[in-house]
XYZ file of N, CA, C and O in Angstrom:
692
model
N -83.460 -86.789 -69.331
C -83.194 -86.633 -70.756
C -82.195 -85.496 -70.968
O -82.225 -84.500 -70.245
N -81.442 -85.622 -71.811
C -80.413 -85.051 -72.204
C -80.953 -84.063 -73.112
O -81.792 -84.387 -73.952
N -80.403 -82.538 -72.965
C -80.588 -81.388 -73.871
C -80.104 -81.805 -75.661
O -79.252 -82.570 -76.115
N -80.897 -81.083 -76.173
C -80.292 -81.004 -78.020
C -78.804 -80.348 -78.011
O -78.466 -79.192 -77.756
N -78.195 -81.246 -78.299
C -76.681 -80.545 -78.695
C -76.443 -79.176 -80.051
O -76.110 -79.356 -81.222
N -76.719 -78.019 -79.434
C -75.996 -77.074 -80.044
C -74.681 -76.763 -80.461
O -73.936 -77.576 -79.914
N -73.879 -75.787 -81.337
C -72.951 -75.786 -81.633
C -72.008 -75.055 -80.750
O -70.843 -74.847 -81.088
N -72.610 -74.589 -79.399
C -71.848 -74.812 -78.347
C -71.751 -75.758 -77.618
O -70.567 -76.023 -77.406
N -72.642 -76.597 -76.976
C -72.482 -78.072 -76.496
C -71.494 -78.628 -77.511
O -70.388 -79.002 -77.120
N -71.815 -78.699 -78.720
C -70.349 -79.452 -79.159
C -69.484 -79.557 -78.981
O -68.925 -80.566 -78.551
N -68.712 -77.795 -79.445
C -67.631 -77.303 -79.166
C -66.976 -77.270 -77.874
O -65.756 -77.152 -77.759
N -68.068 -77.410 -76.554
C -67.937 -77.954 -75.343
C -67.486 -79.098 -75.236
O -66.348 -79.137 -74.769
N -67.920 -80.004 -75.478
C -67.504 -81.592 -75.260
C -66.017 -82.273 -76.642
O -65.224 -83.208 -76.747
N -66.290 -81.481 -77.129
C -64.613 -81.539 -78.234
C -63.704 -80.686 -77.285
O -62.666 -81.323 -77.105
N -63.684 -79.556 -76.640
C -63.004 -79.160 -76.076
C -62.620 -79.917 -74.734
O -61.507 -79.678 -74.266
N -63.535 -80.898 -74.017
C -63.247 -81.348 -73.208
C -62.427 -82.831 -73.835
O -61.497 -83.158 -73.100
N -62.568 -83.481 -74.694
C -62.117 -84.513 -75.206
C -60.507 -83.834 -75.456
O -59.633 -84.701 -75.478
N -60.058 -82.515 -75.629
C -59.004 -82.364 -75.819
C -58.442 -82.141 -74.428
O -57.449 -82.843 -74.237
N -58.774 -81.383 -73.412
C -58.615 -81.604 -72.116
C -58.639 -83.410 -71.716
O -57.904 -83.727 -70.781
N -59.038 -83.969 -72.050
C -58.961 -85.589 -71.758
C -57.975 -86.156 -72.220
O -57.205 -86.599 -71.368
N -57.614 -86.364 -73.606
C -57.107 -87.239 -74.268
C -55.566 -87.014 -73.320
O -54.948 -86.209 -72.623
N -55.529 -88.329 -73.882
C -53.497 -88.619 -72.850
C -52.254 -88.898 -74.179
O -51.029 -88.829 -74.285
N -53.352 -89.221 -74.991
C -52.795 -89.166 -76.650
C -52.960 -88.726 -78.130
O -54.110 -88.451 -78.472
N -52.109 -88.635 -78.930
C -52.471 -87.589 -80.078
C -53.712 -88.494 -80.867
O -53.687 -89.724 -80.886
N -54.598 -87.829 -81.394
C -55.923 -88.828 -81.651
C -56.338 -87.921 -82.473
O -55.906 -86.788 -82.259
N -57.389 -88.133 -83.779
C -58.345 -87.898 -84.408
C -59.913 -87.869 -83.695
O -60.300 -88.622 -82.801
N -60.339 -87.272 -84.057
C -62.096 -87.358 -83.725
C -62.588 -86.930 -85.138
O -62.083 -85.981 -85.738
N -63.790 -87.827 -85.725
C -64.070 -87.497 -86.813
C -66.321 -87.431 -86.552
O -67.322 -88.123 -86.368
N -66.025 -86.620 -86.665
C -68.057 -85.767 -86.432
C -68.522 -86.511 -87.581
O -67.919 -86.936 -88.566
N -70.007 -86.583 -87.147
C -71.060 -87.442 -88.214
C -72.470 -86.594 -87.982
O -73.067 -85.967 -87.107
N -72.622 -87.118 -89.751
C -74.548 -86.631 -89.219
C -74.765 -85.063 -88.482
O -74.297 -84.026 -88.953
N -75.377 -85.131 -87.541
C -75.907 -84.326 -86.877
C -75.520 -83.044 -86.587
O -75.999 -81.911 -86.614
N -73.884 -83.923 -86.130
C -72.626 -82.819 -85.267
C -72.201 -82.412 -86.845
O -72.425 -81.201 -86.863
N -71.933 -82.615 -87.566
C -71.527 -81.937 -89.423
C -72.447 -80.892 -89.625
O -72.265 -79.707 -89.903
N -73.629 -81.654 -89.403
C -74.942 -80.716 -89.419
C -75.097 -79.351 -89.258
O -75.469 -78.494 -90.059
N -74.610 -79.248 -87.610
C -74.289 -78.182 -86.728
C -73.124 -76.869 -86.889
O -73.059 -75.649 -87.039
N -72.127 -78.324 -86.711
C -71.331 -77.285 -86.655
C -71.240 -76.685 -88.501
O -70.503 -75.701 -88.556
N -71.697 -76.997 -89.614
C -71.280 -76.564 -90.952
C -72.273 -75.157 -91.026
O -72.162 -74.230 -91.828
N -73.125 -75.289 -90.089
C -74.168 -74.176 -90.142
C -76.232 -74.734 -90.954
O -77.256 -74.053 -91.011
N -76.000 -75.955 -91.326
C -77.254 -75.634 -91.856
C -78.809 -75.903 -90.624
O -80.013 -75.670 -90.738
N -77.955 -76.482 -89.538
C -79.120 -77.477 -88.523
C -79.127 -76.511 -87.324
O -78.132 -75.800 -87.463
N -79.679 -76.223 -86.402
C -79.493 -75.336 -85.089
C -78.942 -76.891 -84.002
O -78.024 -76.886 -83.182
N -79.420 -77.513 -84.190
C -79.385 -78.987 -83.300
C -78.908 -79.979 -83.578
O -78.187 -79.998 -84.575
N -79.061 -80.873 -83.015
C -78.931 -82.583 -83.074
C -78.999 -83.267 -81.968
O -78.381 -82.811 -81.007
N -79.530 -84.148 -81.853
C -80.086 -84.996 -80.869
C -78.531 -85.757 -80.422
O -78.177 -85.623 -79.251
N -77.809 -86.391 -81.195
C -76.633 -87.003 -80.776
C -75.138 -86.368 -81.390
O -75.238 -85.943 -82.541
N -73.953 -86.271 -80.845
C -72.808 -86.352 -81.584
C -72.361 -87.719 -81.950
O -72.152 -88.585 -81.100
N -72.226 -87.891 -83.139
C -71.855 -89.129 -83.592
C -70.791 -88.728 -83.979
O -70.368 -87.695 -84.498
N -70.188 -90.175 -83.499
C -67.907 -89.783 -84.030
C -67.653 -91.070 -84.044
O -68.165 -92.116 -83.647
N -66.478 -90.614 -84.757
C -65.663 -92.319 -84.516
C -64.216 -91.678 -84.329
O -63.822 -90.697 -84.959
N -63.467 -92.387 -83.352
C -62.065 -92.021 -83.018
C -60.834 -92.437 -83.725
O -60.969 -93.276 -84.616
N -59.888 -92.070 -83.515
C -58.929 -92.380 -84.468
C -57.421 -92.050 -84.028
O -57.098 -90.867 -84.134
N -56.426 -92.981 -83.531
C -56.396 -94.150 -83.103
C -57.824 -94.361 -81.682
O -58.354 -93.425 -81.082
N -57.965 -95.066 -81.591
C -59.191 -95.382 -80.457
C -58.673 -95.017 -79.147
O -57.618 -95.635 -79.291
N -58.591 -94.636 -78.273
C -58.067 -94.317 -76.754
C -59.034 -94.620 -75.743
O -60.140 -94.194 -75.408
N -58.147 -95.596 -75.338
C -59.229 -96.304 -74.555
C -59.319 -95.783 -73.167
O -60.168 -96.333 -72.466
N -58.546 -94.738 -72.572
C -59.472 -93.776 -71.792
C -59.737 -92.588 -71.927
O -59.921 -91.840 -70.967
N -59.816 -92.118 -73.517
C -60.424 -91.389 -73.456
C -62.031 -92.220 -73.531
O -63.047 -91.661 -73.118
N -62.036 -93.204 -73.948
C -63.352 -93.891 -74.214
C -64.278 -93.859 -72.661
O -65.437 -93.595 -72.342
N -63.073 -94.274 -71.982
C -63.717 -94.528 -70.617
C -64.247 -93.666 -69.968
O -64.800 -93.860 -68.885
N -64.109 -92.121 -70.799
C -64.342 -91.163 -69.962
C -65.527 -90.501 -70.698
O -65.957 -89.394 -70.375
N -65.983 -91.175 -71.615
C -66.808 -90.445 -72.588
C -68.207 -90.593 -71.558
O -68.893 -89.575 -71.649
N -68.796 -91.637 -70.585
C -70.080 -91.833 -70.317
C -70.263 -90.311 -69.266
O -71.342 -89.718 -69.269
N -69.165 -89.847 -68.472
C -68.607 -89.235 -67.845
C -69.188 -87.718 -68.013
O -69.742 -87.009 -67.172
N -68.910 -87.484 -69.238
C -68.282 -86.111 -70.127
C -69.907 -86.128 -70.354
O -70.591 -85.150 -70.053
N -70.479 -87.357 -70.925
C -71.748 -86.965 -71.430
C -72.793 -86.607 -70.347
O -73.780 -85.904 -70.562
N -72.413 -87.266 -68.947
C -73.683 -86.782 -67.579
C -72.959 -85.476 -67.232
O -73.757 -84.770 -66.614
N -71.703 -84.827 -67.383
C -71.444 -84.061 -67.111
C -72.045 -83.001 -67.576
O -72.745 -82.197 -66.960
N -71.611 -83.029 -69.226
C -72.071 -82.030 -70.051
C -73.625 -82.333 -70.500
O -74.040 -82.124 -71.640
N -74.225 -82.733 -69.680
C -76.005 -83.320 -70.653
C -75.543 -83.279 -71.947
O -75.713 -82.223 -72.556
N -74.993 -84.201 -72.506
C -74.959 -84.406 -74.242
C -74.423 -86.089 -74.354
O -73.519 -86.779 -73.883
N -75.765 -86.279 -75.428
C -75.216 -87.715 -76.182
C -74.534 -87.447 -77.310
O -74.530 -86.681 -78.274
N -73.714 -88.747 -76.637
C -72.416 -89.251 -77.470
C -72.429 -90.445 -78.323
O -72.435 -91.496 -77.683
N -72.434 -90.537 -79.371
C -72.405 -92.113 -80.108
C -71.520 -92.679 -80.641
O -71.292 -92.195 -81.751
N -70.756 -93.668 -80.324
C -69.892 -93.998 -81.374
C -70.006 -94.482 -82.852
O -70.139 -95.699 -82.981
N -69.977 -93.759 -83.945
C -71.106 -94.161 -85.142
C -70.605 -93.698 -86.270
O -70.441 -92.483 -86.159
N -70.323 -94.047 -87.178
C -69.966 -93.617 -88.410
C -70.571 -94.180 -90.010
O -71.158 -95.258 -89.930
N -70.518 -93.781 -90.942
C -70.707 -94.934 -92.482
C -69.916 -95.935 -92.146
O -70.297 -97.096 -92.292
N -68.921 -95.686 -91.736
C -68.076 -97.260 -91.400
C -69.199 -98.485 -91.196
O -69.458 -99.384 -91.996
N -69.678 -98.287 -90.117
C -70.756 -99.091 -89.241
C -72.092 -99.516 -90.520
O -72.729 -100.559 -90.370
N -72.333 -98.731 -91.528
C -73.439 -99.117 -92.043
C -72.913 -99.175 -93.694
O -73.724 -99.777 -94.397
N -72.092 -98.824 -94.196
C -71.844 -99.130 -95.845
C -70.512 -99.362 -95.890
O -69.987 -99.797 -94.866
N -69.684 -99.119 -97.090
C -68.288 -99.843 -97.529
C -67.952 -98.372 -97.534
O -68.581 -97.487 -98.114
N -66.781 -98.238 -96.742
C -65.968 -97.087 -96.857
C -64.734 -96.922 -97.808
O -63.844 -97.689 -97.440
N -64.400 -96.241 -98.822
C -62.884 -96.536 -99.471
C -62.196 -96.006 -98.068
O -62.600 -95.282 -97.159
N -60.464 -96.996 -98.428
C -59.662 -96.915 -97.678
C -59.378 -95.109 -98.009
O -59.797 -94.524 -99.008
N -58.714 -94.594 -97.089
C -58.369 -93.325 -96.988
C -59.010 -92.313 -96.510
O -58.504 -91.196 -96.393
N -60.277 -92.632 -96.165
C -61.732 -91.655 -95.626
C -61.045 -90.806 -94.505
O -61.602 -89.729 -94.295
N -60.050 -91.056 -93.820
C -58.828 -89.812 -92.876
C -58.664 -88.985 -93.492
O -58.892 -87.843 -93.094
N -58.289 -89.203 -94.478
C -57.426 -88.103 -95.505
C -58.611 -87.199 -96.369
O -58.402 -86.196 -97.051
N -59.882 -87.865 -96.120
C -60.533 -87.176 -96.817
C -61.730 -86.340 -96.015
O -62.745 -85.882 -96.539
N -61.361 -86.258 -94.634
C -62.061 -86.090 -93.066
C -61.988 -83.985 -93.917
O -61.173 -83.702 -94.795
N -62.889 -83.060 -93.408
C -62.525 -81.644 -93.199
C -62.107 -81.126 -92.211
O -63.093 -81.195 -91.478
N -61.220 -80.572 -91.562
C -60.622 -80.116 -91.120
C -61.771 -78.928 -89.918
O -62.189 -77.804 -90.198
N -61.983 -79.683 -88.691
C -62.898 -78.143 -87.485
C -62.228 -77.820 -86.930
O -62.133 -76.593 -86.922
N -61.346 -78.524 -86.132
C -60.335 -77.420 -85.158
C -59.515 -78.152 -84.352
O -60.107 -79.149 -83.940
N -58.079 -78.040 -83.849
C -57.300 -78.838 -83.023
C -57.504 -78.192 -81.566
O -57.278 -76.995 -81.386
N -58.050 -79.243 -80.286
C -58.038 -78.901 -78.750
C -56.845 -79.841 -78.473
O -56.707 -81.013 -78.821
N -56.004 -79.036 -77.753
C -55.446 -80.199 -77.230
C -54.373 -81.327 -78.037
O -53.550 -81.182 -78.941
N -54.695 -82.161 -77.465
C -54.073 -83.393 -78.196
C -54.868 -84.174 -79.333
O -54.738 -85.296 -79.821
N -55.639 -83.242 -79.525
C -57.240 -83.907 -80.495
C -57.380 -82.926 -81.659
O -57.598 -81.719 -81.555
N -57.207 -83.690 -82.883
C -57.705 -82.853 -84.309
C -59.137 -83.377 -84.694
O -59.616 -84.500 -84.854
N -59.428 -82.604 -84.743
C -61.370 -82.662 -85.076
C -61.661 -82.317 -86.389
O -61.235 -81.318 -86.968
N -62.528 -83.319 -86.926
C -62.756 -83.170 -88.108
C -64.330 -83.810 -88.766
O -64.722 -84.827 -88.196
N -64.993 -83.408 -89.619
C -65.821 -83.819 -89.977
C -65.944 -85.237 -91.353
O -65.901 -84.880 -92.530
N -66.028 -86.113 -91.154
C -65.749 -87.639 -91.598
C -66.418 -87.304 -93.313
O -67.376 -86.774 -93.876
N -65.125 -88.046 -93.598
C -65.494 -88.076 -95.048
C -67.071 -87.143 -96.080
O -67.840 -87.746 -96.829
N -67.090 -86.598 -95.968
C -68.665 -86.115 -96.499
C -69.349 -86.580 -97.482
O -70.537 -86.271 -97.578
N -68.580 -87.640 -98.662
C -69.509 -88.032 -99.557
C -69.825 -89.470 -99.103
O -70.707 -90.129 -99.655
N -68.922 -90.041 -97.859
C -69.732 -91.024 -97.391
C -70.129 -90.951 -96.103
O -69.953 -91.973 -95.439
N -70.655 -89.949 -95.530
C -71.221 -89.553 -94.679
C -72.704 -89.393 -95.830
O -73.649 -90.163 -95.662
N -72.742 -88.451 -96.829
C -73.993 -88.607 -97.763
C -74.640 -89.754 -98.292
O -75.865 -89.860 -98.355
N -73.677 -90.777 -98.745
C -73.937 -91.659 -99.075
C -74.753 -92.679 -97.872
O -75.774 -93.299 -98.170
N -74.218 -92.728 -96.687
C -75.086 -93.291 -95.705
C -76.018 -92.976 -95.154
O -76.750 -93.740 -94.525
N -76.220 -91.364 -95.335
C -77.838 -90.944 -95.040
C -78.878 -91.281 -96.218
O -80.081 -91.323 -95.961
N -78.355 -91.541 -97.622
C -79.573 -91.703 -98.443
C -79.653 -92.852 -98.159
O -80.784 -93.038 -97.711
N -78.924 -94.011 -98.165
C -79.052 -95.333 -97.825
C -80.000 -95.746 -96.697
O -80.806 -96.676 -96.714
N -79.795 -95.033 -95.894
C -80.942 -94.897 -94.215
C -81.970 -94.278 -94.981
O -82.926 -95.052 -94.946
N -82.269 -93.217 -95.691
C -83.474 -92.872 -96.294
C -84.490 -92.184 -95.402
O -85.654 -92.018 -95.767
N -83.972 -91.741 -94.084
C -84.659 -90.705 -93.515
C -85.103 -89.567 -93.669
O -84.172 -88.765 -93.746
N -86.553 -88.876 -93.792
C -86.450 -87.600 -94.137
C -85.121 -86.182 -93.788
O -84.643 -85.366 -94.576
N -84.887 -86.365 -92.424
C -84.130 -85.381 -92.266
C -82.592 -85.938 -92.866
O -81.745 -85.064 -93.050
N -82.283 -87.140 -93.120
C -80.891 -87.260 -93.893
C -80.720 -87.139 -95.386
O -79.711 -87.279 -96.078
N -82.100 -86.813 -95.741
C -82.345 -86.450 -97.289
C -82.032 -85.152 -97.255
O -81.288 -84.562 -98.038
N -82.642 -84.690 -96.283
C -82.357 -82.716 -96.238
C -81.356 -82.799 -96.262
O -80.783 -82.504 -97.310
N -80.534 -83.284 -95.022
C -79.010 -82.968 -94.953
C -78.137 -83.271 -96.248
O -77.272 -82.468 -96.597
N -78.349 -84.296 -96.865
C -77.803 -84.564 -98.057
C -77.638 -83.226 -99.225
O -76.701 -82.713 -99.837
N -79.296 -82.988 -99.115
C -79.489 -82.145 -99.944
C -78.560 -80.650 -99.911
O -78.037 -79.981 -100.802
N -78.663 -80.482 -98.170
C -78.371 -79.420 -97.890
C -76.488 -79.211 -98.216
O -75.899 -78.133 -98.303
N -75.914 -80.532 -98.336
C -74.244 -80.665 -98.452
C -74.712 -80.465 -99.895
O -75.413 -79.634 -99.318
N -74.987 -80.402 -101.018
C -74.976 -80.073 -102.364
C -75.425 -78.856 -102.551
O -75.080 -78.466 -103.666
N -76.046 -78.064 -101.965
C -76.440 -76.641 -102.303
C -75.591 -75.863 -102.045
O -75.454 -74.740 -102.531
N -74.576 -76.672 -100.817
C -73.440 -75.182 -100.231
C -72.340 -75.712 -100.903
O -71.281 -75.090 -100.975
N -72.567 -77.211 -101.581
C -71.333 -77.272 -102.428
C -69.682 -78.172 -101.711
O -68.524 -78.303 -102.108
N -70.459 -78.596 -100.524
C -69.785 -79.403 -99.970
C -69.424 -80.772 -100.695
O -68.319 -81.301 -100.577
N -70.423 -81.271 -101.425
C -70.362 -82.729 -101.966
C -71.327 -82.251 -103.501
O -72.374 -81.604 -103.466
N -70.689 -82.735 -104.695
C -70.988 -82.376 -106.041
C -71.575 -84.019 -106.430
O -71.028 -85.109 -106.261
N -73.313 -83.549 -107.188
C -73.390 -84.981 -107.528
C -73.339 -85.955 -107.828
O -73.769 -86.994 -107.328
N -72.427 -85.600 -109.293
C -71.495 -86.269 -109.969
C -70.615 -87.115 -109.354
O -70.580 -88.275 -109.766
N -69.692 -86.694 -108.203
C -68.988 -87.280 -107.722
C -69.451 -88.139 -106.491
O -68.777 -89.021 -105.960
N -70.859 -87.692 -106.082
C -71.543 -88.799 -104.967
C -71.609 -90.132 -105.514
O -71.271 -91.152 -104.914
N -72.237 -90.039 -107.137
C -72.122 -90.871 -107.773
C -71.226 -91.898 -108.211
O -71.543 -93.087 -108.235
N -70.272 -91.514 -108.508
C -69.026 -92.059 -108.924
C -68.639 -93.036 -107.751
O -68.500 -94.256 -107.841
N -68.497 -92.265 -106.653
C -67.778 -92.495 -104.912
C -69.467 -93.828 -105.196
O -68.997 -94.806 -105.779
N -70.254 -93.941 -105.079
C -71.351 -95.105 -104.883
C -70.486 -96.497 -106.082
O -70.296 -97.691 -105.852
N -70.224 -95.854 -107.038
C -69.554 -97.128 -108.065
C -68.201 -97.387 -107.282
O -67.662 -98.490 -107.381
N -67.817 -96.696 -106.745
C -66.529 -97.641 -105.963
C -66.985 -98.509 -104.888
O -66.535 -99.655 -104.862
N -67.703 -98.183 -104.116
C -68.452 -98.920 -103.053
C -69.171 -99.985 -103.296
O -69.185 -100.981 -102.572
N -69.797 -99.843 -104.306
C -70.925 -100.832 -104.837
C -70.645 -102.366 -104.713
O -71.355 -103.229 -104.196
N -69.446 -102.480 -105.312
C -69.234 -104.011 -105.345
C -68.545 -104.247 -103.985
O -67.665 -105.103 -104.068
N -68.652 -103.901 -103.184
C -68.414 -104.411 -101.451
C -69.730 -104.261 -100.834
O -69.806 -104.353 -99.609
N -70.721 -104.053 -101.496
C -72.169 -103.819 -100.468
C -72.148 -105.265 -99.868
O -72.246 -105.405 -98.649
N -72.030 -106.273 -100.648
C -72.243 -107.701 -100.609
C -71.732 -107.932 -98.936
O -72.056 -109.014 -98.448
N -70.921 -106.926 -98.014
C -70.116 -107.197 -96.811
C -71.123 -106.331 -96.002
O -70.808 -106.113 -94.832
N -72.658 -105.643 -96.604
C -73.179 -105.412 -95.641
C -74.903 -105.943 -96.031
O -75.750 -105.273 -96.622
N -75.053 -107.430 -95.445
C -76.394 -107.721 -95.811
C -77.887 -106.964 -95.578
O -78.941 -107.297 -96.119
N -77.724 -106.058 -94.801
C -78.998 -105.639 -94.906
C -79.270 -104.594 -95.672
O -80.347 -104.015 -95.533
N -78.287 -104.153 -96.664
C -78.219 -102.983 -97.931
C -79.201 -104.271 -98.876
O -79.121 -105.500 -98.869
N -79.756 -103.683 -99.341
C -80.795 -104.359 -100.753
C -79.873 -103.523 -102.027
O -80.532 -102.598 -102.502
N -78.651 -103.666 -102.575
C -78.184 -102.941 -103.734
C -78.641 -102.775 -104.409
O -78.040 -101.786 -104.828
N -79.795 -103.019 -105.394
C -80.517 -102.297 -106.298
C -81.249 -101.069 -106.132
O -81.311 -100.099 -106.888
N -82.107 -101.389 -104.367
C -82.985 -100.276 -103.933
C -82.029 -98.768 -103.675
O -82.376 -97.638 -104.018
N -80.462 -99.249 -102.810
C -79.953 -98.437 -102.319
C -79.550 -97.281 -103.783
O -79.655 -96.054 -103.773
N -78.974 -98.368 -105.207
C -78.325 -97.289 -106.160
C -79.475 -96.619 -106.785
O -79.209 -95.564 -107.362
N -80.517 -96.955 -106.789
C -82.175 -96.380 -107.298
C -82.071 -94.885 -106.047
O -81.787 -93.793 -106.541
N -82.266 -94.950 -104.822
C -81.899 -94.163 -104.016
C -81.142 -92.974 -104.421
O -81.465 -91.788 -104.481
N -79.473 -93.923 -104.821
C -78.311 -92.610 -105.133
C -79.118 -91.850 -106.189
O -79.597 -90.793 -105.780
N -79.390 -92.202 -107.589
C -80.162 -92.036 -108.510
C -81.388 -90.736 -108.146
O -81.337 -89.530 -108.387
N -81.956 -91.177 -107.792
C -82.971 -90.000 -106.940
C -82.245 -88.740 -106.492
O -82.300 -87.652 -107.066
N -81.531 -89.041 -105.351
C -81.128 -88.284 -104.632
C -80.109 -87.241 -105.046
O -79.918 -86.145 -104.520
N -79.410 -87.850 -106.218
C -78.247 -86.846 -107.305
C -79.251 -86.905 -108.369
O -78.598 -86.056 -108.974
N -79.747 -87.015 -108.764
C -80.513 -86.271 -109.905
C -80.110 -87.385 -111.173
O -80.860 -87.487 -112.144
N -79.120 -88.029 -111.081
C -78.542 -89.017 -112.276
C -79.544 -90.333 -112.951
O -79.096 -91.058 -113.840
């Protein structure tokens, strides 16, 4: 079993992804690794990312990096589970350039938006915890859910009534 990824294990294995890469690439952090490195979590069980353009050896080298460095790696984003607006790059925060690799933390109000949707206790905290430091304002979680809304229909196992009852809760609206 693989150790809890701290915000040095991270910064370890982003640093090695910049030592890897053979091309200029994005890495965009999810969940856990946002978690970490923003300061509110000591841990996380996985780094979840999604790449950007995809490099397919850096991919090849990821199973590698992870027995190397004891740390899981996931490829995983809101992409994978709700409707993303186009532009979610542009709307990535900015952690740090290694290398040939700019690192960044993935969109944050739909990174929020896909933890209330999952409805896990600890992705409620985290949610919670991106509105107290002011990372993501509720108002606008809200809003960002009415753009999405009418594309849920492209992910069947969202129940849309339960999920905007959810947003509702979870922003206070």
């Amino acid at each position: 079993m693989r150790a809890l990824a701290d915000r040095e294990r991270i910064q370890g294995l982003l640093e090695a992804f910049g030592r890897a890469a053979r091309s200029d690439l994005r890495i965009y952090l999810v969940g856990g690794a946002t978690a970490v490195l923003l300061g509110w979590r000591p841990t996380t069980i996985d780094v979840d990312l999604v790449m950007r353009p995809e490099d397919d050896s850096l991919l090849r080298d990821i199973p590698g990096l992870k027995e190397a460095l004891q740390i899981n790696v996931e490829l995983a984003s809101p992409l994978d589970f709700i409707p993303v607006p186009q532009g979610w790059e542009d709307r990535g925060k900015f952690v740090m350039q290694t290398g040939r690799v700019g690192v960044f933390h993935f969109d944050l109000y739909a990174q929020a938006l896909a933890q209330v949707e999952r409805g896990h206790r600890q992705d409620l905290a985290d949610v919670q915890e991106m509105v107290t430091r002011g990372l993501i304002e509720p108002r606008r979680a809200v809003d960002y859910f009415g753009r999405i809304e009418p594309q849920l229909f492209r992910f069947p196992a969202i129940d849309a009534p339960t999920f905007r009852r959810a947003v509702q809760e979870a922003f206070g609206t």
